[in-house]
mmCIF file of C-alpha atoms and ligand atoms in Angstrom:
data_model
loop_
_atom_site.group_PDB
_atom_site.id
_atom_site.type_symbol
_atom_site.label_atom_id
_atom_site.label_comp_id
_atom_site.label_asym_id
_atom_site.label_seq_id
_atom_site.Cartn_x
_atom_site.Cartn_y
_atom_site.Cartn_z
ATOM 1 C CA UNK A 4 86.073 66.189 84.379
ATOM 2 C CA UNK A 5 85.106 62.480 85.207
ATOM 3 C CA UNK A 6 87.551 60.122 86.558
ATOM 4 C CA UNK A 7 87.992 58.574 83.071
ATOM 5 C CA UNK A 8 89.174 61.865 81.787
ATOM 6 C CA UNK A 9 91.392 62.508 84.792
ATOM 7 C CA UNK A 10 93.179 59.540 84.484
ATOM 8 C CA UNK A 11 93.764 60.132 80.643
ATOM 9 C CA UNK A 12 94.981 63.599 81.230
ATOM 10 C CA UNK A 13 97.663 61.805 83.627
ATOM 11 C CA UNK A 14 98.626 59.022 81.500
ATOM 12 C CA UNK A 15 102.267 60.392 81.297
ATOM 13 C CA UNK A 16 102.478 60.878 84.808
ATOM 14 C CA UNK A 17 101.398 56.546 85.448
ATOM 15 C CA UNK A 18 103.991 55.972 83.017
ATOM 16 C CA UNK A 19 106.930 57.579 84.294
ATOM 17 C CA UNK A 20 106.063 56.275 87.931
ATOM 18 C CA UNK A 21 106.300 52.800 86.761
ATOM 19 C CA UNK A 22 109.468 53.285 84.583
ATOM 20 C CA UNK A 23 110.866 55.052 87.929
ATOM 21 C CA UNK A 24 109.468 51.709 90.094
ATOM 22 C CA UNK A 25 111.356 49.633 87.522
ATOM 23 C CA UNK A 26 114.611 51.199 87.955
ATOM 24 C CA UNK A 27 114.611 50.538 91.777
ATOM 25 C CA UNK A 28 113.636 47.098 92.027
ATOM 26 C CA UNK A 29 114.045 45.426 95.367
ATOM 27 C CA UNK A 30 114.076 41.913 96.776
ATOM 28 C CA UNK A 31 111.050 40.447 99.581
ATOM 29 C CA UNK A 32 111.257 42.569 102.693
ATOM 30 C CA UNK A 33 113.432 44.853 101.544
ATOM 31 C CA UNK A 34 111.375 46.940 99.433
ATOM 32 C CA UNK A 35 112.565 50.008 101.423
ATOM 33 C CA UNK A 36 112.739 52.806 98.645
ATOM 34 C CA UNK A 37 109.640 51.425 96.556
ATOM 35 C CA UNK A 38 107.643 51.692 99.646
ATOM 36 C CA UNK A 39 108.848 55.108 100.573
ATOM 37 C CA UNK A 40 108.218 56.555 97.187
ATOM 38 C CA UNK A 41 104.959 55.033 97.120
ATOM 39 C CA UNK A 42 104.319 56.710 100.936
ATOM 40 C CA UNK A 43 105.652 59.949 99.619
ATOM 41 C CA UNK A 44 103.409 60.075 96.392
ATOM 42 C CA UNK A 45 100.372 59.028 98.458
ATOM 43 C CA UNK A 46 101.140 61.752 101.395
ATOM 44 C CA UNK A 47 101.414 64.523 98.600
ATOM 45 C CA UNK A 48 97.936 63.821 97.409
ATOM 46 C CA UNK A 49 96.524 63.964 100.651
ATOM 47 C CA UNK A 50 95.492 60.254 101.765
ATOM 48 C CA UNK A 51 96.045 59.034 104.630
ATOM 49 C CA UNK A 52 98.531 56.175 104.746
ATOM 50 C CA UNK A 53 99.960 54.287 107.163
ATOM 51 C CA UNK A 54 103.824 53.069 107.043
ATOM 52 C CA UNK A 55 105.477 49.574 108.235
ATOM 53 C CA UNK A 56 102.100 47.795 108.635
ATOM 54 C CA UNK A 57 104.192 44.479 108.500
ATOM 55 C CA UNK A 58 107.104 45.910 110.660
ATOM 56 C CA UNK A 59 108.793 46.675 107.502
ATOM 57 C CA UNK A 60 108.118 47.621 104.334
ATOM 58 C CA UNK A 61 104.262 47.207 104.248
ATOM 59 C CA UNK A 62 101.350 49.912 103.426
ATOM 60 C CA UNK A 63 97.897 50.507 103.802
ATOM 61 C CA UNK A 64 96.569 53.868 102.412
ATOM 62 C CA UNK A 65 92.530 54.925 103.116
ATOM 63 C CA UNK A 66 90.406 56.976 101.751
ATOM 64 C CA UNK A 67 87.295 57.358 103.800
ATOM 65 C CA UNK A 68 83.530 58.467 102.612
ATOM 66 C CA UNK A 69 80.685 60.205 104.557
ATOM 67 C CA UNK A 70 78.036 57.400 105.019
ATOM 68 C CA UNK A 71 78.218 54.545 106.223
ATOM 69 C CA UNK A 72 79.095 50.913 103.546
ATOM 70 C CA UNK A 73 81.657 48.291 103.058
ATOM 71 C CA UNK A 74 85.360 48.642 103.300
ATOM 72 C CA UNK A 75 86.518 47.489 99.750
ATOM 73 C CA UNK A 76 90.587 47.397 98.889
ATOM 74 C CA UNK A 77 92.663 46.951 96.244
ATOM 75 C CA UNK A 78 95.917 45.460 97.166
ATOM 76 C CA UNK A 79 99.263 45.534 95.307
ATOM 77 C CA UNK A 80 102.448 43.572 95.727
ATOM 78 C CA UNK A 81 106.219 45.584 95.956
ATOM 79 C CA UNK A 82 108.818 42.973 95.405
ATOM 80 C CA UNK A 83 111.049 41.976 92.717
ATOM 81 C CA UNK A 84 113.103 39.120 91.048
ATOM 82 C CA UNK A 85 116.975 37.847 91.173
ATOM 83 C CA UNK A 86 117.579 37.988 88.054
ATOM 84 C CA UNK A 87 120.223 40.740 86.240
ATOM 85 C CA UNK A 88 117.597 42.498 83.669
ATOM 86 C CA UNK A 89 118.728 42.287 79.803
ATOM 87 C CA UNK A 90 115.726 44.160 78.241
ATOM 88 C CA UNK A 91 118.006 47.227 77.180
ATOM 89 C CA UNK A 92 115.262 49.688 78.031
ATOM 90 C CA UNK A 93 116.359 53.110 78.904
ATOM 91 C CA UNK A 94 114.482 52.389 82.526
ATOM 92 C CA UNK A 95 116.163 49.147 82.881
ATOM 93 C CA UNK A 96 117.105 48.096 86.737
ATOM 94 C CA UNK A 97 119.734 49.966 88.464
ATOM 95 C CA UNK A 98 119.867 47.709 91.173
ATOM 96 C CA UNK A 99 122.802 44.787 90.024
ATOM 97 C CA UNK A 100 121.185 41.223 90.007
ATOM 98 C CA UNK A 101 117.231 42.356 90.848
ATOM 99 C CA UNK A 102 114.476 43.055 88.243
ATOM 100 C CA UNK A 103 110.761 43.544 88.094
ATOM 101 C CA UNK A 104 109.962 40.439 85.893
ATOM 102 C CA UNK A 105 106.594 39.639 87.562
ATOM 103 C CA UNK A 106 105.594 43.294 86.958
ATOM 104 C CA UNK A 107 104.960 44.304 90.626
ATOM 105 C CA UNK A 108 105.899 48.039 89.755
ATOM 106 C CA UNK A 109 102.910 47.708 87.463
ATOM 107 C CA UNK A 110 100.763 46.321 89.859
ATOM 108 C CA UNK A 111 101.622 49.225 92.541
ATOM 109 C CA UNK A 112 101.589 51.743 89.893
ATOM 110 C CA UNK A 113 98.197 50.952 89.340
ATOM 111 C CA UNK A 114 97.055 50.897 92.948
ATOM 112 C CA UNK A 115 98.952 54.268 93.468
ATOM 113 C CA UNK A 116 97.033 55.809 90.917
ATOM 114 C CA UNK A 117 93.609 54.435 91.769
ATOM 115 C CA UNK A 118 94.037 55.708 94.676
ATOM 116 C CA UNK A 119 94.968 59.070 93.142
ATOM 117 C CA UNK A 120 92.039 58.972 90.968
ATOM 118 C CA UNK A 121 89.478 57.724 93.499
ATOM 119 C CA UNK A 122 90.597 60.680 95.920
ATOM 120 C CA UNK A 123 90.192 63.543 92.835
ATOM 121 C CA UNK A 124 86.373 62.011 92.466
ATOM 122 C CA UNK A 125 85.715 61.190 96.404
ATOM 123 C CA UNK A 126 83.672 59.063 97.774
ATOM 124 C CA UNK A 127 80.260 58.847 99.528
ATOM 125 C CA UNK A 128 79.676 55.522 101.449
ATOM 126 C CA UNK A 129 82.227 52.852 102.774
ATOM 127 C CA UNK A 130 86.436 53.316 102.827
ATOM 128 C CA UNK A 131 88.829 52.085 100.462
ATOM 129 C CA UNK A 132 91.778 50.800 101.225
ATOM 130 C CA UNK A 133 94.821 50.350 99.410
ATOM 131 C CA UNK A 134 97.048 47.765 100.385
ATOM 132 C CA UNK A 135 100.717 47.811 99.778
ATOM 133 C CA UNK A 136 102.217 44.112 100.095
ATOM 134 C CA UNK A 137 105.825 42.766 100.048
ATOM 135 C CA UNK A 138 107.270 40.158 99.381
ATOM 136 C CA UNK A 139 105.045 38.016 97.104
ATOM 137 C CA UNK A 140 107.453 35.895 95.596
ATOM 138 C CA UNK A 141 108.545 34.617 98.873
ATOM 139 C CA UNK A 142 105.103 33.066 99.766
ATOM 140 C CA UNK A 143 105.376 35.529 103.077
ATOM 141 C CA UNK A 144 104.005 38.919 102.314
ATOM 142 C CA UNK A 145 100.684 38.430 102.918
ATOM 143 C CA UNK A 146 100.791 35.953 105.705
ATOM 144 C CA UNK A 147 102.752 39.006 107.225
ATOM 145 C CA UNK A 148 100.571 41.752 106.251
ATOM 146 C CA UNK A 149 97.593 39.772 107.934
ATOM 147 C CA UNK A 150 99.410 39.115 110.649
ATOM 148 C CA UNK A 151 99.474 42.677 111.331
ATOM 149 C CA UNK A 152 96.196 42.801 112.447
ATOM 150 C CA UNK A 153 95.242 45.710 111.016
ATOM 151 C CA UNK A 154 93.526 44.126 107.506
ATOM 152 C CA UNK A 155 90.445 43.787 110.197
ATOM 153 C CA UNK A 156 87.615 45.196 108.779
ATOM 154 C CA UNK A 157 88.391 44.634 105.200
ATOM 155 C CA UNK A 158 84.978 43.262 103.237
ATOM 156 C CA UNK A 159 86.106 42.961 99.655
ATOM 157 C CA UNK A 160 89.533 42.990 97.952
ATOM 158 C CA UNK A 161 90.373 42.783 94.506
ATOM 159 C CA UNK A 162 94.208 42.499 92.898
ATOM 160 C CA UNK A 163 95.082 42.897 89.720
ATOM 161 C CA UNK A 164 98.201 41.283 87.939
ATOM 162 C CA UNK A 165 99.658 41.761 84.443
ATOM 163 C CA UNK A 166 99.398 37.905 82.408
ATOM 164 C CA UNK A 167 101.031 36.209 79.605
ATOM 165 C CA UNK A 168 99.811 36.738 75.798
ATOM 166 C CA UNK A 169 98.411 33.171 75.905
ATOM 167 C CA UNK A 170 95.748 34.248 78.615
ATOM 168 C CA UNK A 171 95.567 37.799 77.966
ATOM 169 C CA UNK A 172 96.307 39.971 74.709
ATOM 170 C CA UNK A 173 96.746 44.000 75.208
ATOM 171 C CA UNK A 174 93.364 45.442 75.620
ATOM 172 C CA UNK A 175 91.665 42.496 77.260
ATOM 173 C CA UNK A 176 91.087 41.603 80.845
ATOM 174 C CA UNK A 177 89.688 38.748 82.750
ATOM 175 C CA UNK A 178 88.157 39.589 86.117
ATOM 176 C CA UNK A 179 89.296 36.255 87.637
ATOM 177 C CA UNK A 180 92.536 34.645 87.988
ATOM 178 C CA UNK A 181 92.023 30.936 89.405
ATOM 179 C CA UNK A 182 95.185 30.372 91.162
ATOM 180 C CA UNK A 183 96.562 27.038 92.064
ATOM 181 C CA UNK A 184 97.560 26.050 95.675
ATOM 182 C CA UNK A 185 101.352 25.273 95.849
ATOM 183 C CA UNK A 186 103.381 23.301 99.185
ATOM 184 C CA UNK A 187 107.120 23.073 98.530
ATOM 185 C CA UNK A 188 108.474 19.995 100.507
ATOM 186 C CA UNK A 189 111.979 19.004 101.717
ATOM 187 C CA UNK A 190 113.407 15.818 102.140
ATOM 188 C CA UNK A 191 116.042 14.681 104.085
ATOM 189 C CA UNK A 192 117.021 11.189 103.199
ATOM 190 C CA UNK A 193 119.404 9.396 105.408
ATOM 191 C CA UNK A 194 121.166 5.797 104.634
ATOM 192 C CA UNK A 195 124.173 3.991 105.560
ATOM 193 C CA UNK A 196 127.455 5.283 103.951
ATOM 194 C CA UNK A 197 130.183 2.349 103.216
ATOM 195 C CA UNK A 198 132.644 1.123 100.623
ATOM 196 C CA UNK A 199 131.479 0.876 96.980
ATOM 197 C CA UNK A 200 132.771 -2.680 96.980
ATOM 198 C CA UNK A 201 130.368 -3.686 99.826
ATOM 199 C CA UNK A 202 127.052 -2.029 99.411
ATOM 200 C CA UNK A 203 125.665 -4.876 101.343
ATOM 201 C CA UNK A 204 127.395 -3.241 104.457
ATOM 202 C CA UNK A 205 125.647 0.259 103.988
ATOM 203 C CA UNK A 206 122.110 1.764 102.560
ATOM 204 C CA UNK A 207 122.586 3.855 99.766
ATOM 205 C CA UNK A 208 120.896 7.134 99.666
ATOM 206 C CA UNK A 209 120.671 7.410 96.050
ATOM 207 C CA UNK A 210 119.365 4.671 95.321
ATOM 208 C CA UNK A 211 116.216 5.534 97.847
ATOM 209 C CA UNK A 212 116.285 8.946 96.335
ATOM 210 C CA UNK A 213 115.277 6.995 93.180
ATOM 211 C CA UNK A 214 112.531 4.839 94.843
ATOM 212 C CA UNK A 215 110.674 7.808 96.274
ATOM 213 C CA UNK A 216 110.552 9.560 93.369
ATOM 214 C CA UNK A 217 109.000 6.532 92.114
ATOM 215 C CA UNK A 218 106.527 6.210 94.781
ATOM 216 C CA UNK A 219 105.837 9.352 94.635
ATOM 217 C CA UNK A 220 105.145 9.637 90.881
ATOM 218 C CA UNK A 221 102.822 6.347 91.977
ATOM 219 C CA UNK A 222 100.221 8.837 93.952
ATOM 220 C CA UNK A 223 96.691 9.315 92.061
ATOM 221 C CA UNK A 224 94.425 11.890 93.057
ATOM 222 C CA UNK A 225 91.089 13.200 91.257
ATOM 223 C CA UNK A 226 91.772 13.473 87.626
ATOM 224 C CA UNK A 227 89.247 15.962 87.121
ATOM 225 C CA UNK A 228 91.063 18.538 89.278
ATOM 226 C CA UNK A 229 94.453 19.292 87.668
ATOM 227 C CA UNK A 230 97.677 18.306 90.057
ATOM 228 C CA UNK A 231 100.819 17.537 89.823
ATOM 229 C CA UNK A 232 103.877 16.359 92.499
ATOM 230 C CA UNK A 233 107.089 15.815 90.972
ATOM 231 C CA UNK A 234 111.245 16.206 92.168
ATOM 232 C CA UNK A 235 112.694 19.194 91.164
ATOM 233 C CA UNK A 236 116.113 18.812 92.949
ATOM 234 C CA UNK A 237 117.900 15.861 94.438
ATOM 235 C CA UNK A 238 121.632 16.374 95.822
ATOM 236 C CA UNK A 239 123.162 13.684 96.850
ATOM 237 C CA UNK A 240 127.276 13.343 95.661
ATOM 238 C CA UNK A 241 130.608 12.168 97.615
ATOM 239 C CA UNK A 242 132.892 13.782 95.817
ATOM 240 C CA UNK A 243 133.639 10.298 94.084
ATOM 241 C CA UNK A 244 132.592 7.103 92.548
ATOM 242 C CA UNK A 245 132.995 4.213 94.882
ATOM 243 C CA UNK A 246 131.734 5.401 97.891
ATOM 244 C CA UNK A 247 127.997 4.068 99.101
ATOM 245 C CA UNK A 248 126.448 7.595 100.236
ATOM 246 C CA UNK A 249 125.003 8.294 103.299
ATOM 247 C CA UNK A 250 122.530 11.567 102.478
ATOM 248 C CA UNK A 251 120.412 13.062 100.190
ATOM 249 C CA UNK A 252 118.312 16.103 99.926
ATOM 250 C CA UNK A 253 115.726 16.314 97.496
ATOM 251 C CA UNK A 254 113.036 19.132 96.782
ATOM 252 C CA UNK A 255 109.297 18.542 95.205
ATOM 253 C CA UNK A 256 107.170 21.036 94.177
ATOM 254 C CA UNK A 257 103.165 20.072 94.661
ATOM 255 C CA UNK A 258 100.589 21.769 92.894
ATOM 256 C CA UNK A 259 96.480 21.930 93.070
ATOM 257 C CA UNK A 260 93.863 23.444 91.610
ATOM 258 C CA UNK A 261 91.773 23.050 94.967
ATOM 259 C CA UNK A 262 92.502 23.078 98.291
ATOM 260 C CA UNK A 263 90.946 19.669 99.071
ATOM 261 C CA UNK A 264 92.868 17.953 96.994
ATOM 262 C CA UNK A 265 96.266 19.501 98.072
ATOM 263 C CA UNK A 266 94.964 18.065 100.900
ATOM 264 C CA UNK A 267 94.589 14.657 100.190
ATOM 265 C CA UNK A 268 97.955 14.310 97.874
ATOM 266 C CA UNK A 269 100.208 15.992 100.539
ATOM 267 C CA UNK A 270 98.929 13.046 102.573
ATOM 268 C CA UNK A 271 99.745 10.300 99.873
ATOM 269 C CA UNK A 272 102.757 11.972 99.086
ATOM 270 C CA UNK A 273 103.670 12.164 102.603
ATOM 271 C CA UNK A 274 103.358 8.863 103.301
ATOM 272 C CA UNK A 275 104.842 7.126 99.964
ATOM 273 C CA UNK A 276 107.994 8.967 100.992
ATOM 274 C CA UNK A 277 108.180 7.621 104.537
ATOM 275 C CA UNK A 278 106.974 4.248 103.682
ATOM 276 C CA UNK A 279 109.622 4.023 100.823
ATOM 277 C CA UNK A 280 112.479 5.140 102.792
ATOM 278 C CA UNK A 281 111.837 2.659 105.349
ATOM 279 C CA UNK A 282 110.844 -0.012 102.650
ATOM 280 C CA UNK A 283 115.048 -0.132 102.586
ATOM 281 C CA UNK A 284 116.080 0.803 105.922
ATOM 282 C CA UNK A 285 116.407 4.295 105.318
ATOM 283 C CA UNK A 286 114.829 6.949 106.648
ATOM 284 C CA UNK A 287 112.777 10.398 105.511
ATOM 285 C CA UNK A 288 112.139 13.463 106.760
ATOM 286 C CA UNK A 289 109.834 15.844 105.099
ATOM 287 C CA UNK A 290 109.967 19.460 106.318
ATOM 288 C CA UNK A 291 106.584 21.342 104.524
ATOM 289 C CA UNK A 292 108.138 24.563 103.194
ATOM 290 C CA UNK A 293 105.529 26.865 102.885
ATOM 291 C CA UNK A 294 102.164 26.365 101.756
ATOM 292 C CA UNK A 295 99.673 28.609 99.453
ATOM 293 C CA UNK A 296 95.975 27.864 99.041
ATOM 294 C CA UNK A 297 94.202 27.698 95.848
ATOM 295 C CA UNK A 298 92.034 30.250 94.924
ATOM 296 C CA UNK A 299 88.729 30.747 96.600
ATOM 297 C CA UNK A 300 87.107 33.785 94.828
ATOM 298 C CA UNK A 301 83.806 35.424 95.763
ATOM 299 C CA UNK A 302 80.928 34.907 92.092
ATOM 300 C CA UNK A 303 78.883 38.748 92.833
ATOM 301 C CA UNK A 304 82.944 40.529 92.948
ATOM 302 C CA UNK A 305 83.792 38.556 89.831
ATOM 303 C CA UNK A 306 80.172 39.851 88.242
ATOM 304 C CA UNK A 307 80.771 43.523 89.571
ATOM 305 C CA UNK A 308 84.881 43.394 88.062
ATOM 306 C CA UNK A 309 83.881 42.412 85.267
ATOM 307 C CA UNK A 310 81.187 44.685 84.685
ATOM 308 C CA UNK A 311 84.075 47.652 85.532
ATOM 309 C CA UNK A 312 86.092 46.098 82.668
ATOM 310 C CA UNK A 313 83.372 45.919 80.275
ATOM 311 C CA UNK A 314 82.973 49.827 81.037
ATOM 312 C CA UNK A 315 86.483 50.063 80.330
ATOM 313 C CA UNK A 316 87.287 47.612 77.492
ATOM 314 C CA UNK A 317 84.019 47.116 75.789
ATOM 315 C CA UNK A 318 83.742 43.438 76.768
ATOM 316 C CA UNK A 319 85.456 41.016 79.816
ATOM 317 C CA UNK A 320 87.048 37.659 79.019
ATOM 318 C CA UNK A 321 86.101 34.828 81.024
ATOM 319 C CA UNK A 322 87.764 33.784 84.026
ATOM 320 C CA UNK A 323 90.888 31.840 83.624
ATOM 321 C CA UNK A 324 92.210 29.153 85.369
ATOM 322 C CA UNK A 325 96.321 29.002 85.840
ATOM 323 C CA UNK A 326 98.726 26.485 87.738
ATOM 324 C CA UNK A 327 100.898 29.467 88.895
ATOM 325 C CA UNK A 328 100.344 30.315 92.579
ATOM 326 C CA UNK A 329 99.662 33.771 94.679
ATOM 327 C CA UNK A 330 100.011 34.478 97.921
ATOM 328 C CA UNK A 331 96.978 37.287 97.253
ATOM 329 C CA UNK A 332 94.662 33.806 98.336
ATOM 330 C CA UNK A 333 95.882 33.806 102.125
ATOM 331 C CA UNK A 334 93.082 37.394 102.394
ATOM 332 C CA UNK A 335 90.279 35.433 101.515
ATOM 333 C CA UNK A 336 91.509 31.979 103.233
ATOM 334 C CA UNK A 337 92.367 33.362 106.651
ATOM 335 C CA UNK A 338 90.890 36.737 106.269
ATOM 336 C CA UNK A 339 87.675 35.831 105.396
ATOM 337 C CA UNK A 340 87.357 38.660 102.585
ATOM 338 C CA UNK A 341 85.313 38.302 98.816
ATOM 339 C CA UNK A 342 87.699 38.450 97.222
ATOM 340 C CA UNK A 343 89.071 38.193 93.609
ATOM 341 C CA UNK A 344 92.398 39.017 90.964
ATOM 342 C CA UNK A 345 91.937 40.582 87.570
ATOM 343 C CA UNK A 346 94.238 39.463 84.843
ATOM 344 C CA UNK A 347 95.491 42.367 82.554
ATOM 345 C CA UNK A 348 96.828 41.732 79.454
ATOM 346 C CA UNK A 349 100.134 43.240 78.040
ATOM 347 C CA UNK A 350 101.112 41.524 74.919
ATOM 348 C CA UNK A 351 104.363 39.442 77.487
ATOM 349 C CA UNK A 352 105.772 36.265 76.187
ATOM 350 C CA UNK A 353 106.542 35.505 79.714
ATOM 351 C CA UNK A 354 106.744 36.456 83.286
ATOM 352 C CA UNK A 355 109.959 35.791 85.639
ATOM 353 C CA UNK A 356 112.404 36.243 82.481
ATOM 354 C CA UNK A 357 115.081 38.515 82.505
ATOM 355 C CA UNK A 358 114.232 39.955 79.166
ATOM 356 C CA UNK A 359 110.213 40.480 79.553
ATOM 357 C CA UNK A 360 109.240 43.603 77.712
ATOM 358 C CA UNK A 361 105.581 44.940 78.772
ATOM 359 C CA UNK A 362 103.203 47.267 76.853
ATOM 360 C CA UNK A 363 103.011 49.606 79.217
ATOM 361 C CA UNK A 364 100.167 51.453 77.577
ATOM 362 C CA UNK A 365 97.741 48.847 79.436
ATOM 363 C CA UNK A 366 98.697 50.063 82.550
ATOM 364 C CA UNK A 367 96.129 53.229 82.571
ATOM 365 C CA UNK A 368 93.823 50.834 81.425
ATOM 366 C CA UNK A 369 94.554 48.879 84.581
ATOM 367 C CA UNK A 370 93.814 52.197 86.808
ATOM 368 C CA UNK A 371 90.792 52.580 85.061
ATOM 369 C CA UNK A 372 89.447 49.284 85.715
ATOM 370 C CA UNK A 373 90.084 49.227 89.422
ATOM 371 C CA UNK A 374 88.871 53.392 89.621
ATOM 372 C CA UNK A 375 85.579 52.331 88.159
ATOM 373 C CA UNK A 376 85.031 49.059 90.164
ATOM 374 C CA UNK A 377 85.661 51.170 92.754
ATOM 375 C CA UNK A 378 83.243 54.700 92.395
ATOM 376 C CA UNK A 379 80.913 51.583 91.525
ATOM 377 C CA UNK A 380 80.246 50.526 94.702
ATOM 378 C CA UNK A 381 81.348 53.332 96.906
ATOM 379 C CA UNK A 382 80.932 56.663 94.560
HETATM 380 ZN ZN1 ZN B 225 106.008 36.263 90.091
HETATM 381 ZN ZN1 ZN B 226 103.653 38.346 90.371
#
């Protein structure tokens, strides 16, 4: 039997481990029972797989071949959504106020089972490595995972992630997701509180709230490369109507396609808010909440991926570019791996909604892709 037929003959069995994933969905960090059961099920077919990698929740399986070749690995992410699922399917969440709405049970599904199928075939040259994030959605996973240490030695690594019907109908793939870079800011605006009837007397926070969002709505960068900066929450209220306030906290949300010109607007955007607060007298401090870097993905594992999903699907669509974000980047960045994220369709309207409904059939076709990228290069 070739690994194509294997992982037909198990199609049920994917299935009902990512309708079981979906009914334990569990926040960043805490994915305690996901990554047990994934432990468990990779321990009971044999591969070796180490636990807490991170300190917590963390895995990294391997699967190691005779000869001598590259360490390749296909990394999933754990974590799920707060959001209180309304789908109505008979595998719905279990777990009050968390769902899988990114479909990160998919995504580990599939690397479970790769790994299942790749260590039915075995391989001859290299290791593979399967790589068990959390906590994607909190921009921290990975940072953590590398952190660890032990990603050392790690060549090539390819995710895969289910995407929207706009990008990617059932049955079609594209071997490359272009990922934007995204840096959350805070701002702490301080003023002068005093009476309503003497604003003279006092510096009015919301007021300056309003003339940085103008400034910073006044920073240009390289039209070419899509970008965007914008507020997304300003709180600034004292209870009342006639009082000058003294405070307000406001949010933005930055967004590049490249890392060079994150760059360069963080530093406009930086300094229109600092140079408008003090325009008035106020002041601004920015705290940088996290920061993700675009997508830097390696041309010959794009070529070989999509290759594997021609094999698979008859033909590969082009890669896409998206203004979403992925913390999957950091590997490449600060690793220094090729890298590269395959887009799977599924027929979704949307991701990070409470009633997202997957096809779920494309999820063998998933294994498949990754299984034959893999025996590809290592087999
Ligand atoms: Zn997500
Ligand atoms: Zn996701």
């Amino acid at each position: 039997m070739d690994s194509m037929q294997w992982i037909d003959s198990h199609e049920q069995e994917i299935i009902a481990t990512y309708k079981h994933l979906h009914t334990i969905p569990e926040l960043g960090h805490k994915e305690f029972k996901t990554s047990a059961f994934l432990a468990e099920e990779l321990k009971k077919a044999g591969i070796e797989v180490e636990e807490k990698v991170d300190g917590v929740t963390g895995l990294i399986a391997t699967i190691r071949g005779r000869e001598p070749g590259i360490t390749f690995a296909v990394r999933a992410d754990m974590d799920a959504l707060p959001l209180t699922e309304e789908t109505g399917l008979p595998f719905a969440s279990t777990h009050p106020g968390v769902m899988h709405a990114c479909g990160h049970d998919a995504n580990s599904t599939m690397a479970l089972w790769t790994a299942k199928a790749v260590a039915a075939a075995g391989i001859k040259r290299g290791a593979i490595k399967f790589v068990f994030q959390p906590a994607e959605e909190c921009l921290t996973g990975a940072k953590n995972m590398m952190a660890s240490g032990k990603l050392k030695g790690i060549d090539e690594m390819v995710g895969i992630h289910f995407r929207i019907k706009s990008e990617a109908k059932f049955g079609e793939a594209t071997p490359a997701v272009a990922h934007a870079a995204i840096c959350p800011l805070k701002v702490t605006v301080r003023g002068k509180g005093a009476h309503g009837a003497r604003p003279h007397q006092g510096i009015n926070a919301a007021e300056v709230a309003g003339l940085i969002t103008h400034a910073v709505s006044l920073v240009h960068c390289d039209p070419c490369v899509s970008h965007s900066a914008k507020p997304t929450r300003i709180l600034v209220d004292t209870g009342t109507f006639n009082i000058i306030p003294e405070k307000a906290e406001m949010y933005f949300d930055l967004r590049a396609q490249t890392n060079e010109v994150m760059d360069f607007q963080l530093e406009r955007v930086t300094r229109a808010i600092t140079k408008a607060a003090e325009a008035v007298g106020a002041s601004a401090e920015i705290e940088i909440m996290g920061r993700l870097p675009a997508a830097v993905m390696d041309q010959t594992l794009i070529a070989e991926t999509s290759a594997a999903i021609t094999q698979v699907l008859g033909s590969a669509l082009p890669p896409i570019q998206v203004a979403g974000s992925e913390d999957f980047h950091i590997f490449a960045i600060e690793g220094g791996m090729r890298t590269t994220v395959i887009g799977l369709g599924t027929d979704a309207e949307t991701h990070h909604n409470n009633k997202v409904v997957y096809n779920l059939e494309a999820i063998p076709l998933g294994v498949k892709i990754l299984t034959t990228l893999a025996l590809n290069k290592l087999a």
